[in-house]
GROMACS .gro file of C-alpha atoms in nm:
model
  453
    1UNK     CA    1  -1.380  12.777  12.573
    2UNK     CA    2  -1.226  12.978  12.853
    3UNK     CA    3  -1.361  13.329  12.914
    4UNK     CA    4  -1.194  13.580  13.142
    5UNK     CA    5  -1.278  13.935  13.252
    6UNK     CA    6  -1.018  14.208  13.308
    7UNK     CA    7  -1.046  14.555  13.467
    8UNK     CA    8  -0.758  14.772  13.339
    9UNK     CA    9  -0.662  15.136  13.287
   10UNK     CA   10  -0.561  15.116  12.921
   11UNK     CA   11  -0.601  14.874  12.632
   12UNK     CA   12  -0.227  14.796  12.605
   13UNK     CA   13  -0.238  14.673  12.966
   14UNK     CA   14  -0.529  14.448  12.877
   15UNK     CA   15  -0.350  14.308  12.573
   16UNK     CA   16  -0.044  14.211  12.777
   17UNK     CA   17  -0.253  14.046  13.050
   18UNK     CA   18  -0.462  13.854  12.796
   19UNK     CA   19  -0.150  13.735  12.617
   20UNK     CA   20   0.006  13.621  12.945
   21UNK     CA   21  -0.305  13.451  13.085
   22UNK     CA   22  -0.478  13.307  12.777
   23UNK     CA   23  -0.202  13.280  12.521
   24UNK     CA   24  -0.164  13.399  12.166
   25UNK     CA   25  -0.490  13.240  12.048
   26UNK     CA   26  -0.705  13.455  12.275
   27UNK     CA   27  -0.947  13.706  12.129
   28UNK     CA   28  -1.132  14.003  12.279
   29UNK     CA   29  -1.508  13.955  12.287
   30UNK     CA   30  -1.619  14.292  12.428
   31UNK     CA   31  -1.498  14.614  12.587
   32UNK     CA   32  -1.682  14.855  12.815
   33UNK     CA   33  -1.599  15.156  13.028
   34UNK     CA   34  -1.660  15.144  13.403
   35UNK     CA   35  -1.645  15.405  13.678
   36UNK     CA   36  -1.493  15.308  14.011
   37UNK     CA   37  -1.425  15.477  14.343
   38UNK     CA   38  -1.521  15.838  14.402
   39UNK     CA   39  -1.729  16.010  14.665
   40UNK     CA   40  -2.105  16.059  14.643
   41UNK     CA   41  -2.093  15.986  14.273
   42UNK     CA   42  -1.818  16.241  14.207
   43UNK     CA   43  -1.444  16.214  14.132
   44UNK     CA   44  -1.484  15.861  13.996
   45UNK     CA   45  -1.203  15.706  13.796
   46UNK     CA   46  -1.268  15.549  13.459
   47UNK     CA   47  -1.159  15.192  13.396
   48UNK     CA   48  -1.198  14.957  13.099
   49UNK     CA   49  -1.367  14.618  13.128
   50UNK     CA   50  -1.230  14.372  12.872
   51UNK     CA   51  -1.375  14.023  12.819
   52UNK     CA   52  -1.146  13.780  12.636
   53UNK     CA   53  -1.179  13.413  12.544
   54UNK     CA   54  -0.969  13.130  12.412
   55UNK     CA   55  -1.059  12.783  12.282
   56UNK     CA   56  -0.877  12.499  12.461
   57UNK     CA   57  -0.756  12.193  12.276
   58UNK     CA   58  -0.877  11.859  12.404
   59UNK     CA   59  -0.607  11.604  12.503
   60UNK     CA   60  -0.829  11.331  12.647
   61UNK     CA   61  -0.912  11.030  12.427
   62UNK     CA   62  -1.223  11.079  12.219
   63UNK     CA   63  -1.513  10.889  12.390
   64UNK     CA   64  -1.783  10.698  12.214
   65UNK     CA   65  -2.046  10.910  12.041
   66UNK     CA   66  -2.320  10.788  12.277
   67UNK     CA   67  -2.121  10.887  12.581
   68UNK     CA   68  -2.034  11.234  12.455
   69UNK     CA   69  -2.373  11.367  12.561
   70UNK     CA   70  -2.332  11.236  12.916
   71UNK     CA   71  -1.973  11.334  12.991
   72UNK     CA   72  -1.801  11.667  12.990
   73UNK     CA   73  -1.466  11.710  12.813
   74UNK     CA   74  -1.173  11.782  13.036
   75UNK     CA   75  -0.989  12.107  12.967
   76UNK     CA   76  -0.615  12.082  12.950
   77UNK     CA   77  -0.439  12.347  13.154
   78UNK     CA   78  -0.166  12.506  12.952
   79UNK     CA   79   0.146  12.650  13.102
   80UNK     CA   80   0.142  13.029  13.129
   81UNK     CA   81   0.293  13.207  12.832
   82UNK     CA   82   0.609  13.407  12.868
   83UNK     CA   83   0.571  13.785  12.852
   84UNK     CA   84   0.577  13.916  12.497
   85UNK     CA   85   0.723  14.252  12.391
   86UNK     CA   86   0.462  14.520  12.330
   87UNK     CA   87   0.560  14.565  11.966
   88UNK     CA   88   0.439  14.216  11.868
   89UNK     CA   89   0.104  14.241  12.045
   90UNK     CA   90  -0.090  14.407  11.757
   91UNK     CA   91   0.018  14.145  11.499
   92UNK     CA   92  -0.055  13.860  11.736
   93UNK     CA   93  -0.395  14.005  11.817
   94UNK     CA   94  -0.490  14.039  11.450
   95UNK     CA   95  -0.390  13.680  11.375
   96UNK     CA   96  -0.573  13.543  11.678
   97UNK     CA   97  -0.887  13.743  11.601
   98UNK     CA   98  -0.899  13.608  11.245
   99UNK     CA   99  -0.852  13.250  11.363
  100UNK     CA  100  -1.116  13.287  11.629
  101UNK     CA  101  -1.362  13.441  11.382
  102UNK     CA  102  -1.325  13.145  11.151
  103UNK     CA  103  -1.374  12.898  11.437
  104UNK     CA  104  -1.683  13.083  11.556
  105UNK     CA  105  -1.837  13.064  11.208
  106UNK     CA  106  -1.783  12.692  11.202
  107UNK     CA  107  -1.924  12.653  11.552
  108UNK     CA  108  -2.236  12.850  11.461
  109UNK     CA  109  -2.291  12.635  11.154
  110UNK     CA  110  -2.251  12.320  11.361
  111UNK     CA  111  -2.498  12.453  11.622
  112UNK     CA  112  -2.765  12.492  11.355
  113UNK     CA  113  -2.722  12.129  11.239
  114UNK     CA  114  -2.673  11.954  11.573
  115UNK     CA  115  -2.846  11.950  11.907
  116UNK     CA  116  -2.709  12.181  12.178
  117UNK     CA  117  -2.434  12.028  12.387
  118UNK     CA  118  -2.342  12.096  12.749
  119UNK     CA  119  -2.114  12.399  12.796
  120UNK     CA  120  -1.744  12.317  12.824
  121UNK     CA  121  -1.593  12.290  13.168
  122UNK     CA  122  -1.356  12.577  13.091
  123UNK     CA  123  -1.647  12.818  13.095
  124UNK     CA  124  -1.707  12.730  13.459
  125UNK     CA  125  -1.350  12.813  13.547
  126UNK     CA  126  -1.286  12.973  13.883
  127UNK     CA  127  -1.168  13.296  13.714
  128UNK     CA  128  -1.422  13.581  13.694
  129UNK     CA  129  -1.655  13.507  13.403
  130UNK     CA  130  -1.897  13.733  13.220
  131UNK     CA  131  -2.183  13.574  13.022
  132UNK     CA  132  -2.162  13.608  12.645
  133UNK     CA  133  -2.478  13.733  12.483
  134UNK     CA  134  -2.577  13.635  12.130
  135UNK     CA  135  -2.510  13.984  11.988
  136UNK     CA  136  -2.160  13.978  12.136
  137UNK     CA  137  -2.090  13.635  11.982
  138UNK     CA  138  -2.226  13.752  11.646
  139UNK     CA  139  -2.009  14.065  11.655
  140UNK     CA  140  -1.701  13.866  11.754
  141UNK     CA  141  -1.765  13.618  11.476
  142UNK     CA  142  -1.844  13.857  11.190
  143UNK     CA  143  -1.661  14.177  11.287
  144UNK     CA  144  -1.332  14.105  11.463
  145UNK     CA  145  -1.195  14.423  11.615
  146UNK     CA  146  -0.844  14.538  11.533
  147UNK     CA  147  -0.613  14.733  11.763
  148UNK     CA  148  -0.669  15.045  11.552
  149UNK     CA  149  -1.046  15.012  11.593
  150UNK     CA  150  -1.007  14.971  11.969
  151UNK     CA  151  -0.782  15.277  11.985
  152UNK     CA  152  -1.040  15.479  11.792
  153UNK     CA  153  -1.317  15.350  12.019
  154UNK     CA  154  -1.139  15.469  12.330
  155UNK     CA  155  -1.007  15.795  12.186
  156UNK     CA  156  -1.344  15.971  12.189
  157UNK     CA  157  -1.428  15.898  12.553
  158UNK     CA  158  -1.105  16.077  12.651
  159UNK     CA  159  -1.247  16.403  12.519
  160UNK     CA  160  -1.582  16.329  12.682
  161UNK     CA  161  -1.400  16.258  13.007
  162UNK     CA  162  -1.230  16.598  12.998
  163UNK     CA  163  -1.564  16.765  12.925
  164UNK     CA  164  -1.722  16.578  13.213
  165UNK     CA  165  -1.448  16.690  13.452
  166UNK     CA  166  -1.474  17.050  13.331
  167UNK     CA  167  -1.849  17.041  13.384
  168UNK     CA  168  -1.800  16.899  13.733
  169UNK     CA  169  -1.555  17.173  13.831
  170UNK     CA  170  -1.790  17.437  13.690
  171UNK     CA  171  -2.075  17.297  13.901
  172UNK     CA  172  -1.853  17.298  14.210
  173UNK     CA  173  -1.754  17.659  14.139
  174UNK     CA  174  -2.118  17.758  14.106
  175UNK     CA  175  -2.204  17.579  14.432
  176UNK     CA  176  -1.921  17.759  14.609
  177UNK     CA  177  -2.037  18.092  14.467
  178UNK     CA  178  -2.393  18.020  14.575
  179UNK     CA  179  -2.284  17.936  14.930
  180UNK     CA  180  -2.074  18.253  14.947
  181UNK     CA  181  -2.371  18.456  14.826
  182UNK     CA  182  -2.598  18.302  15.089
  183UNK     CA  183  -2.341  18.375  15.361
  184UNK     CA  184  -2.307  18.732  15.233
  185UNK     CA  185  -2.683  18.784  15.240
  186UNK     CA  186  -2.699  18.659  15.598
  187UNK     CA  187  -2.420  18.893  15.704
  188UNK     CA  188  -2.588  19.179  15.519
  189UNK     CA  189  -2.912  19.117  15.708
  190UNK     CA  190  -2.722  19.160  16.036
  191UNK     CA  191  -2.583  19.503  15.936
  192UNK     CA  192  -2.746  19.827  16.047
  193UNK     CA  193  -2.973  19.987  15.790
  194UNK     CA  194  -2.737  20.282  15.748
  195UNK     CA  195  -2.445  20.056  15.652
  196UNK     CA  196  -2.664  19.855  15.417
  197UNK     CA  197  -2.747  20.175  15.232
  198UNK     CA  198  -2.378  20.266  15.205
  199UNK     CA  199  -2.298  19.918  15.075
  200UNK     CA  200  -2.565  19.954  14.808
  201UNK     CA  201  -2.420  20.293  14.705
  202UNK     CA  202  -2.065  20.158  14.679
  203UNK     CA  203  -2.184  19.858  14.481
  204UNK     CA  204  -2.362  20.091  14.239
  205UNK     CA  205  -2.031  20.280  14.204
  206UNK     CA  206  -1.868  19.957  14.087
  207UNK     CA  207  -1.654  19.883  14.393
  208UNK     CA  208  -1.571  19.514  14.429
  209UNK     CA  209  -1.775  19.327  14.689
  210UNK     CA  210  -1.463  19.207  14.870
  211UNK     CA  211  -1.340  19.564  14.916
  212UNK     CA  212  -1.683  19.678  15.038
  213UNK     CA  213  -1.695  19.395  15.291
  214UNK     CA  214  -1.345  19.482  15.414
  215UNK     CA  215  -1.443  19.843  15.483
  216UNK     CA  216  -1.777  19.748  15.639
  217UNK     CA  217  -1.622  19.478  15.856
  218UNK     CA  218  -1.365  19.723  15.989
  219UNK     CA  219  -1.640  19.972  16.073
  220UNK     CA  220  -1.836  19.707  16.265
  221UNK     CA  221  -1.520  19.607  16.450
  222UNK     CA  222  -1.424  19.961  16.551
  223UNK     CA  223  -1.770  20.104  16.624
  224UNK     CA  224  -1.944  20.080  16.959
  225UNK     CA  225  -2.318  20.045  16.940
  226UNK     CA  226  -2.310  19.993  16.561
  227UNK     CA  227  -2.674  19.886  16.562
  228UNK     CA  228  -2.778  20.240  16.659
  229UNK     CA  229  -2.541  20.417  16.418
  230UNK     CA  230  -2.696  20.717  16.246
  231UNK     CA  231  -2.661  20.792  15.876
  232UNK     CA  232  -2.408  21.070  15.938
  233UNK     CA  233  -2.200  20.851  16.169
  234UNK     CA  234  -2.200  20.569  15.913
  235UNK     CA  235  -2.085  20.805  15.635
  236UNK     CA  236  -1.807  20.947  15.852
  237UNK     CA  237  -1.691  20.597  15.942
  238UNK     CA  238  -1.695  20.485  15.576
  239UNK     CA  239  -1.513  20.800  15.467
  240UNK     CA  240  -1.242  20.728  15.725
  241UNK     CA  241  -1.200  20.376  15.583
  242UNK     CA  242  -1.172  20.506  15.225
  243UNK     CA  243  -0.920  20.771  15.328
  244UNK     CA  244  -0.713  20.510  15.509
  245UNK     CA  245  -0.724  20.291  15.198
  246UNK     CA  246  -0.602  20.569  14.967
  247UNK     CA  247  -0.337  20.724  15.194
  248UNK     CA  248  -0.073  20.468  15.097
  249UNK     CA  249  -0.184  20.465  14.732
  250UNK     CA  250  -0.140  20.835  14.655
  251UNK     CA  251   0.177  20.901  14.457
  252UNK     CA  252   0.169  21.278  14.438
  253UNK     CA  253   0.287  21.463  14.131
  254UNK     CA  254   0.609  21.437  13.932
  255UNK     CA  255   0.903  21.404  14.169
  256UNK     CA  256   1.137  21.707  14.164
  257UNK     CA  257   1.436  21.479  14.100
  258UNK     CA  258   1.277  21.311  13.797
  259UNK     CA  259   1.445  21.389  13.464
  260UNK     CA  260   1.227  21.192  13.219
  261UNK     CA  261   0.863  21.084  13.234
  262UNK     CA  262   0.730  20.808  13.003
  263UNK     CA  263   0.357  20.821  12.928
  264UNK     CA  264   0.201  20.490  12.817
  265UNK     CA  265  -0.150  20.360  12.769
  266UNK     CA  266  -0.409  20.232  12.521
  267UNK     CA  267  -0.557  20.433  12.238
  268UNK     CA  268  -0.807  20.711  12.297
  269UNK     CA  269  -0.744  20.784  12.665
  270UNK     CA  270  -0.602  21.135  12.613
  271UNK     CA  271  -0.227  21.082  12.657
  272UNK     CA  272  -0.120  21.372  12.435
  273UNK     CA  273  -0.353  21.623  12.600
  274UNK     CA  274  -0.244  21.500  12.944
  275UNK     CA  275   0.123  21.556  12.851
  276UNK     CA  276   0.043  21.915  12.758
  277UNK     CA  277  -0.127  21.968  13.096
  278UNK     CA  278   0.172  21.818  13.281
  279UNK     CA  279   0.413  22.039  13.087
  280UNK     CA  280   0.208  22.351  13.171
  281UNK     CA  281   0.205  22.257  13.540
  282UNK     CA  282   0.581  22.208  13.550
  283UNK     CA  283   0.648  22.530  13.353
  284UNK     CA  284   0.419  22.771  13.534
  285UNK     CA  285   0.399  22.622  13.882
  286UNK     CA  286   0.746  22.475  13.934
  287UNK     CA  287   0.943  22.687  13.681
  288UNK     CA  288   1.112  22.386  13.523
  289UNK     CA  289   1.243  22.380  13.166
  290UNK     CA  290   1.049  22.110  12.979
  291UNK     CA  291   1.110  21.921  12.654
  292UNK     CA  292   0.882  21.694  12.448
  293UNK     CA  293   0.961  21.361  12.278
  294UNK     CA  294   0.697  21.170  12.081
  295UNK     CA  295   0.706  20.828  11.920
  296UNK     CA  296   0.341  20.838  11.813
  297UNK     CA  297   0.400  20.838  11.439
  298UNK     CA  298   0.119  20.590  11.372
  299UNK     CA  299  -0.180  20.815  11.438
  300UNK     CA  300  -0.267  21.077  11.180
  301UNK     CA  301  -0.177  21.431  11.295
  302UNK     CA  302  -0.057  21.302  11.636
  303UNK     CA  303   0.281  21.472  11.592
  304UNK     CA  304   0.115  21.791  11.473
  305UNK     CA  305  -0.109  21.797  11.780
  306UNK     CA  306   0.188  21.780  12.017
  307UNK     CA  307   0.382  22.024  11.797
  308UNK     CA  308   0.099  22.275  11.841
  309UNK     CA  309   0.113  22.237  12.220
  310UNK     CA  310   0.494  22.270  12.211
  311UNK     CA  311   0.465  22.591  12.010
  312UNK     CA  312   0.208  22.739  12.250
  313UNK     CA  313   0.413  22.649  12.559
  314UNK     CA  314   0.747  22.734  12.398
  315UNK     CA  315   0.914  22.396  12.454
  316UNK     CA  316   1.132  22.191  12.214
  317UNK     CA  317   0.992  21.879  12.045
  318UNK     CA  318   1.176  21.571  11.917
  319UNK     CA  319   1.021  21.292  11.704
  320UNK     CA  320   1.169  20.942  11.736
  321UNK     CA  321   1.103  20.611  11.560
  322UNK     CA  322   1.370  20.385  11.708
  323UNK     CA  323   1.579  20.342  12.025
  324UNK     CA  324   1.870  20.505  11.843
  325UNK     CA  325   1.661  20.813  11.768
  326UNK     CA  326   1.560  20.822  12.134
  327UNK     CA  327   1.919  20.833  12.256
  328UNK     CA  328   2.007  21.114  12.018
  329UNK     CA  329   1.697  21.310  12.119
  330UNK     CA  330   1.782  21.273  12.487
  331UNK     CA  331   2.126  21.417  12.419
  332UNK     CA  332   1.980  21.715  12.230
  333UNK     CA  333   1.740  21.782  12.521
  334UNK     CA  334   2.003  21.734  12.791
  335UNK     CA  335   1.972  22.097  12.900
  336UNK     CA  336   1.602  22.048  12.994
  337UNK     CA  337   1.506  21.995  13.356
  338UNK     CA  338   1.227  21.752  13.259
  339UNK     CA  339   1.152  21.551  12.944
  340UNK     CA  340   0.798  21.425  12.881
  341UNK     CA  341   0.777  21.139  12.630
  342UNK     CA  342   0.453  21.057  12.449
  343UNK     CA  343   0.424  20.697  12.326
  344UNK     CA  344   0.192  20.560  12.059
  345UNK     CA  345  -0.139  20.424  12.184
  346UNK     CA  346  -0.160  20.050  12.140
  347UNK     CA  347  -0.438  19.793  12.123
  348UNK     CA  348  -0.391  19.634  12.463
  349UNK     CA  349  -0.540  19.303  12.343
  350UNK     CA  350  -0.254  19.259  12.096
  351UNK     CA  351   0.049  19.167  12.307
  352UNK     CA  352   0.280  19.205  12.006
  353UNK     CA  353   0.184  19.570  11.963
  354UNK     CA  354   0.218  19.637  12.335
  355UNK     CA  355   0.562  19.471  12.339
  356UNK     CA  356   0.689  19.723  12.082
  357UNK     CA  357   0.697  19.980  12.361
  358UNK     CA  358   0.962  19.779  12.547
  359UNK     CA  359   1.243  19.915  12.332
  360UNK     CA  360   1.136  20.272  12.410
  361UNK     CA  361   1.025  20.233  12.772
  362UNK     CA  362   1.374  20.179  12.907
  363UNK     CA  363   1.361  20.297  13.269
  364UNK     CA  364   1.674  20.476  13.377
  365UNK     CA  365   1.784  20.662  13.684
  366UNK     CA  366   1.560  20.958  13.772
  367UNK     CA  367   1.278  20.840  13.544
  368UNK     CA  368   0.910  20.759  13.603
  369UNK     CA  369   0.662  20.561  13.392
  370UNK     CA  370   0.296  20.663  13.401
  371UNK     CA  371   0.003  20.452  13.284
  372UNK     CA  372  -0.290  20.656  13.155
  373UNK     CA  373  -0.641  20.506  13.183
  374UNK     CA  374  -0.986  20.649  13.115
  375UNK     CA  375  -1.247  20.623  13.389
  376UNK     CA  376  -1.508  20.562  13.120
  377UNK     CA  377  -1.358  20.216  13.064
  378UNK     CA  378  -1.510  19.905  13.220
  379UNK     CA  379  -1.343  19.758  13.526
  380UNK     CA  380  -1.254  19.435  13.348
  381UNK     CA  381  -1.099  19.626  13.057
  382UNK     CA  382  -0.889  19.827  13.303
  383UNK     CA  383  -0.767  19.504  13.460
  384UNK     CA  384  -0.665  19.356  13.126
  385UNK     CA  385  -0.494  19.678  13.014
  386UNK     CA  386  -0.296  19.704  13.338
  387UNK     CA  387  -0.196  19.337  13.324
  388UNK     CA  388  -0.057  19.382  12.974
  389UNK     CA  389   0.134  19.701  13.050
  390UNK     CA  390   0.257  19.566  13.385
  391UNK     CA  391   0.518  19.367  13.193
  392UNK     CA  392   0.712  19.694  13.196
  393UNK     CA  393   0.790  19.878  13.519
  394UNK     CA  394   0.498  20.108  13.599
  395UNK     CA  395   0.527  20.364  13.876
  396UNK     CA  396   0.211  20.570  13.878
  397UNK     CA  397  -0.129  20.593  13.712
  398UNK     CA  398  -0.327  20.886  13.573
  399UNK     CA  399  -0.705  20.860  13.538
  400UNK     CA  400  -0.861  21.074  13.267
  401UNK     CA  401  -1.220  21.171  13.171
  402UNK     CA  402  -1.339  21.192  13.532
  403UNK     CA  403  -1.601  21.443  13.417
  404UNK     CA  404  -1.751  21.197  13.166
  405UNK     CA  405  -1.861  20.931  13.416
  406UNK     CA  406  -2.047  20.903  13.743
  407UNK     CA  407  -1.890  20.573  13.856
  408UNK     CA  408  -1.550  20.571  14.021
  409UNK     CA  409  -1.532  20.226  14.179
  410UNK     CA  410  -1.304  20.088  13.905
  411UNK     CA  411  -1.031  20.328  14.018
  412UNK     CA  412  -1.032  20.184  14.371
  413UNK     CA  413  -1.047  19.825  14.242
  414UNK     CA  414  -0.738  19.882  14.029
  415UNK     CA  415  -0.544  20.043  14.315
  416UNK     CA  416  -0.638  19.744  14.532
  417UNK     CA  417  -0.517  19.482  14.280
  418UNK     CA  418  -0.199  19.645  14.145
  419UNK     CA  419   0.096  19.818  14.315
  420UNK     CA  420   0.029  20.146  14.137
  421UNK     CA  421   0.009  20.486  14.301
  422UNK     CA  422  -0.245  20.744  14.188
  423UNK     CA  423  -0.079  21.062  14.069
  424UNK     CA  424  -0.321  21.277  13.868
  425UNK     CA  425  -0.681  21.292  13.748
  426UNK     CA  426  -0.813  21.497  13.458
  427UNK     CA  427  -1.165  21.634  13.439
  428UNK     CA  428  -1.179  21.810  13.102
  429UNK     CA  429  -0.985  21.906  12.789
  430UNK     CA  430  -0.878  22.255  12.890
  431UNK     CA  431  -0.500  22.303  12.905
  432UNK     CA  432  -0.367  22.359  13.165
  433UNK     CA  433  -0.669  22.391  13.394
  434UNK     CA  434  -0.834  22.049  13.395
  435UNK     CA  435  -0.564  21.864  13.590
  436UNK     CA  436  -0.619  21.746  13.948
  437UNK     CA  437  -0.380  21.607  14.208
  438UNK     CA  438  -0.625  21.409  14.426
  439UNK     CA  439  -0.601  21.374  14.801
  440UNK     CA  440  -0.752  21.097  15.021
  441UNK     CA  441  -1.026  21.337  15.133
  442UNK     CA  442  -1.108  21.430  14.773
  443UNK     CA  443  -1.127  21.065  14.662
  444UNK     CA  444  -1.348  20.965  14.955
  445UNK     CA  445  -1.591  21.249  14.885
  446UNK     CA  446  -1.603  21.162  14.514
  447UNK     CA  447  -1.676  20.795  14.583
  448UNK     CA  448  -1.944  20.874  14.839
  449UNK     CA  449  -2.108  21.124  14.603
  450UNK     CA  450  -2.038  21.430  14.818
  451UNK     CA  451  -1.864  21.620  14.537
  452UNK     CA  452  -1.808  21.590  14.164
  453UNK     CA  453  -1.455  21.593  14.023
   0.00000   0.00000   0.00000
C-alpha cells in the first residue's frame, strides 16, 4: 500500500492531485484542516490536509511460502496517470472508495486469521507519509466518504472561518480603541485644569470627542503660558474657537431672491408650526406676499392646521397629492413673492417612504430646501435622518424644540459632519415669536451654558 499526504486549498484540488499521483484506484483515508503562515498567531490561512492511499499490484514471481516472511515484496512503479477532466472525478472516486472498502474488509479478516506480516515497501516510500491509526482504517473500511459528504464536511468550517475573522477584526478594533483612549487620557492629564473642566462640560453637552480635541488643541497651540490660564481666559479662548467653527456654517434666513422653500423632515419635529412662523416673519418683517402649499394629506387634521394658520395670516393655501397638482398650484400662486411648501413627515428608517418626497422635492431656480430636526433627538438618530434625506439636495437646517432640552452638542456634531448651514432655531410654539436666527456668538454662549435659547 502506498500512502501519500497532500496540503491543498480545496478538495477538488486534492482530488485531481490524487488521481494524477496515485491513479483511479486511490482512496481518501482522512481529511483535516490546518492553519499555516500568519503573524503572532493571527492572519493564518486555512489549508486542508488530505491523506490518500492506493494498493499496488505485485508483478514479481510469487516466492515460496517459507520465504515470504523473510523477504519484502517489491512494489511496481506505475506510470503517472494522465490528467482527468473534473467532471469524472466524483464517479471515479466513488468507484475507487467502494473497491478499497471491500479490499480493506478482506485484509482485516485475513489479519485476524494470520500472523502479522512486515509492512509493504510502498509504505516506506520517499513521499511524505502520515501513519494510519486503527480508527482511521476502520472508518475507511466501513464508512467510505463520498464527494457530497466531503463537501458537507468542509461547508461548515467556511462559516466558522468567517466568524473567526469577524471576531479577530472586532478584537483589533477594540485594541485600537483602547490605545486611543489611553493616549487621550495621557493628553488630558497634560492639559491645564481649566481646559479639562471645559472639556468635561462640552462632553456632557454631547459634543463629539474629536471636535472637542480639535478646539482644545488649537487653544493650546495659540495660547502662551497655557499652563497658567485662568478660568475666564480658557472660556474666552473656547468661545473664540466655537465662534470660528460656526461662522462658515451659518446660513442666515431665507434669501431675498428665493421664490419657493421646501420644508422636509421626519414626523413630530414641528414642520407645520415652523412654516407658520417663517410666513409671519416674511409677511411682517420683510413685507413679502406669501403662499402655502401642503402635501401632508396623511396626518389627520394636518391640512386643517395649516389652513387655520393661512386664515389667520391671510395667505392662500393649496393642497397637492401629485407632481401634477404641484405644477398647477405653483401656477395659481405665481403672483406670490414666496411660496412655503409643507411636506408630509416620514419615518426616516423606511427609505421607501422617504423616497416618495423625491417627486415633490424638485429643486428649481430660486428655491431652497430646509431640513427640520428636533434638538430633543439623539445624536445618532439625527445622523441617520440626515443621511436618508441627504439623497435630495439640502441647503439649510432648522433646529426646533431648543427650549425642551439642555444639550446642544448634537447640533454642532451634525454641522461638522454634513455640508448644511444653520438657518433658524425655534424655542417654543408661539407664532410668530418663538423663531430665532442664531449668530456665532449666540451659539457659543448656548453651548458654554452662558445663556438659554
